[in-house]
C-alpha cells in the first residue's frame, strides 16, 4: 500500500465521467475532475464508491488532479480503522 505524498489526498469516486476521467470527492473537502493515469487505465478498473489516491495538479489544484492508486475494500477499511480518513469519506465508503 503506497504512502501518500505531501500534496496527495484521499478521495472517493462519485461519478464516472468517461474518457478515463472521474469525479472525486477528496479528503480536503473539494470535488475534483481527475484523470486516470495511463499505467492504471487498462490494468485496474475503477468504479463509483472506490477509495483512490489523488495527486492534485500544480495548476488548477482545486478542481483537477490525477488518480494514481485505487485501494481495495480491505485496504480502505484498514485505513478507516487507522483514522487516516475523515468522517465524511468513511460514510461514503460504507454506503
PDB file of C-alpha atoms in Angstrom:
ATOM      1  CA  UNK A   1       0.000   0.000   0.000  1.00  0.00           C
ATOM      2  CA  UNK A   2       1.548   3.339  -1.006  1.00  0.00           C
ATOM      3  CA  UNK A   3       2.151   6.199   1.394  1.00  0.00           C
ATOM      4  CA  UNK A   4       0.582   9.480   0.250  1.00  0.00           C
ATOM      5  CA  UNK A   5       2.976  12.299  -0.539  1.00  0.00           C
ATOM      6  CA  UNK A   6       2.754  15.775   0.983  1.00  0.00           C
ATOM      7  CA  UNK A   7       0.319  17.038  -1.652  1.00  0.00           C
ATOM      8  CA  UNK A   8      -1.661  13.814  -2.227  1.00  0.00           C
ATOM      9  CA  UNK A   9      -5.200  13.445  -0.872  1.00  0.00           C
ATOM     10  CA  UNK A  10      -7.588  10.538  -0.400  1.00  0.00           C
ATOM     11  CA  UNK A  11     -10.857  10.596  -2.296  1.00  0.00           C
ATOM     12  CA  UNK A  12     -13.980   8.610  -3.108  1.00  0.00           C
ATOM     13  CA  UNK A  13     -15.146   8.278  -6.709  1.00  0.00           C
ATOM     14  CA  UNK A  14     -18.544   9.963  -7.019  1.00  0.00           C
ATOM     15  CA  UNK A  15     -19.166   9.631 -10.746  1.00  0.00           C
ATOM     16  CA  UNK A  16     -17.577   8.065 -13.817  1.00  0.00           C
ATOM     17  CA  UNK A  17     -17.479  10.870 -16.367  1.00  0.00           C
ATOM     18  CA  UNK A  18     -15.995   8.965 -19.303  1.00  0.00           C
ATOM     19  CA  UNK A  19     -12.880   9.353 -21.412  1.00  0.00           C
ATOM     20  CA  UNK A  20     -10.776   7.994 -18.492  1.00  0.00           C
ATOM     21  CA  UNK A  21     -11.992  10.734 -16.148  1.00  0.00           C
ATOM     22  CA  UNK A  22     -13.788  10.504 -12.810  1.00  0.00           C
ATOM     23  CA  UNK A  23     -15.338  12.980 -10.391  1.00  0.00           C
ATOM     24  CA  UNK A  24     -13.760  12.513  -6.958  1.00  0.00           C
ATOM     25  CA  UNK A  25     -14.750  13.944  -3.579  1.00  0.00           C
ATOM     26  CA  UNK A  26     -11.436  14.498  -1.812  1.00  0.00           C
ATOM     27  CA  UNK A  27     -10.446  14.467   1.859  1.00  0.00           C
ATOM     28  CA  UNK A  28      -9.793  18.225   1.804  1.00  0.00           C
ATOM     29  CA  UNK A  29     -13.489  18.820   1.034  1.00  0.00           C
ATOM     30  CA  UNK A  30     -13.094  19.652  -2.669  1.00  0.00           C
ATOM     31  CA  UNK A  31     -14.539  17.885  -5.693  1.00  0.00           C
ATOM     32  CA  UNK A  32     -12.022  17.341  -8.446  1.00  0.00           C
ATOM     33  CA  UNK A  33     -12.318  16.131 -12.009  1.00  0.00           C
ATOM     34  CA  UNK A  34      -9.492  13.604 -12.163  1.00  0.00           C
ATOM     35  CA  UNK A  35      -7.992  11.657 -14.996  1.00  0.00           C
ATOM     36  CA  UNK A  36      -6.894   8.065 -14.585  1.00  0.00           C
ATOM     37  CA  UNK A  37      -3.165   7.758 -15.182  1.00  0.00           C
ATOM     38  CA  UNK A  38      -2.014   5.692 -18.145  1.00  0.00           C
ATOM     39  CA  UNK A  39      -0.496   2.860 -16.120  1.00  0.00           C
ATOM     40  CA  UNK A  40      -3.856   2.291 -14.369  1.00  0.00           C
ATOM     41  CA  UNK A  41      -6.176   2.638 -17.367  1.00  0.00           C
ATOM     42  CA  UNK A  42      -6.410  -0.929 -18.584  1.00  0.00           C
ATOM     43  CA  UNK A  43      -4.898  -2.697 -15.592  1.00  0.00           C
ATOM     44  CA  UNK A  44      -7.259  -1.593 -12.816  1.00  0.00           C
ATOM     45  CA  UNK A  45     -10.956  -0.850 -13.222  1.00  0.00           C
ATOM     46  CA  UNK A  46     -12.317   1.993 -11.110  1.00  0.00           C
ATOM     47  CA  UNK A  47     -15.962   2.061 -10.019  1.00  0.00           C
ATOM     48  CA  UNK A  48     -18.155   4.531  -8.139  1.00  0.00           C
ATOM     49  CA  UNK A  49     -17.545   4.335  -4.403  1.00  0.00           C
ATOM     50  CA  UNK A  50     -13.892   3.251  -4.700  1.00  0.00           C
ATOM     51  CA  UNK A  51     -11.278   4.879  -2.468  1.00  0.00           C
ATOM     52  CA  UNK A  52      -8.489   6.409  -4.555  1.00  0.00           C
ATOM     53  CA  UNK A  53      -5.343   8.428  -4.027  1.00  0.00           C
ATOM     54  CA  UNK A  54      -5.383  11.733  -5.912  1.00  0.00           C
ATOM     55  CA  UNK A  55      -2.460  13.937  -6.833  1.00  0.00           C
ATOM     56  CA  UNK A  56      -3.774  17.490  -7.451  1.00  0.00           C
ATOM     57  CA  UNK A  57      -2.313  19.301 -10.436  1.00  0.00           C
ATOM     58  CA  UNK A  58       0.162  22.129  -9.854  1.00  0.00           C
ATOM     59  CA  UNK A  59      -2.213  24.475 -11.663  1.00  0.00           C
ATOM     60  CA  UNK A  60      -5.983  24.232 -11.129  1.00  0.00           C
ATOM     61  CA  UNK A  61      -5.214  22.244  -7.983  1.00  0.00           C
ATOM     62  CA  UNK A  62      -8.676  22.952  -6.538  1.00  0.00           C
ATOM     63  CA  UNK A  63     -10.535  21.447  -9.490  1.00  0.00           C
ATOM     64  CA  UNK A  64      -8.245  18.936 -11.273  1.00  0.00           C
ATOM     65  CA  UNK A  65      -5.996  16.020 -10.407  1.00  0.00           C
ATOM     66  CA  UNK A  66      -4.651  12.593 -11.322  1.00  0.00           C
ATOM     67  CA  UNK A  67      -5.787   9.278  -9.844  1.00  0.00           C
ATOM     68  CA  UNK A  68      -2.658   7.231  -9.241  1.00  0.00           C
ATOM     69  CA  UNK A  69      -3.844   4.449  -6.900  1.00  0.00           C
ATOM     70  CA  UNK A  70      -7.084   2.568  -6.192  1.00  0.00           C
ATOM     71  CA  UNK A  71      -7.448   0.883  -2.819  1.00  0.00           C
ATOM     72  CA  UNK A  72      -9.206  -2.451  -2.426  1.00  0.00           C
ATOM     73  CA  UNK A  73     -12.138  -2.697   0.004  1.00  0.00           C
ATOM     74  CA  UNK A  74      -9.916  -4.370   2.600  1.00  0.00           C
ATOM     75  CA  UNK A  75      -7.260  -1.669   2.310  1.00  0.00           C
ATOM     76  CA  UNK A  76      -9.909   1.066   2.550  1.00  0.00           C
ATOM     77  CA  UNK A  77     -11.381  -0.447   5.710  1.00  0.00           C
ATOM     78  CA  UNK A  78      -7.910  -0.724   7.227  1.00  0.00           C
ATOM     79  CA  UNK A  79      -7.227   2.959   6.505  1.00  0.00           C
ATOM     80  CA  UNK A  80     -10.576   3.894   8.054  1.00  0.00           C
ATOM     81  CA  UNK A  81      -9.737   1.906  11.204  1.00  0.00           C
ATOM     82  CA  UNK A  82      -6.347   3.621  11.462  1.00  0.00           C
ATOM     83  CA  UNK A  83      -8.030   7.046  11.322  1.00  0.00           C
ATOM     84  CA  UNK A  84      -6.353   8.161   8.094  1.00  0.00           C
ATOM     85  CA  UNK A  85      -9.693   9.125   6.504  1.00  0.00           C
ATOM     86  CA  UNK A  86     -12.050  11.954   7.507  1.00  0.00           C
ATOM     87  CA  UNK A  87     -15.518  11.000   8.749  1.00  0.00           C
ATOM     88  CA  UNK A  88     -17.408  12.085   5.615  1.00  0.00           C
ATOM     89  CA  UNK A  89     -15.245   9.783   3.470  1.00  0.00           C
ATOM     90  CA  UNK A  90     -15.830   6.876   5.861  1.00  0.00           C
ATOM     91  CA  UNK A  91     -19.595   7.375   5.432  1.00  0.00           C
ATOM     92  CA  UNK A  92     -19.269   7.318   1.639  1.00  0.00           C
ATOM     93  CA  UNK A  93     -17.264   4.083   1.809  1.00  0.00           C
ATOM     94  CA  UNK A  94     -19.881   2.324   3.910  1.00  0.00           C
ATOM     95  CA  UNK A  95     -22.748   3.446   1.657  1.00  0.00           C
TER      96      UNK A  95
END
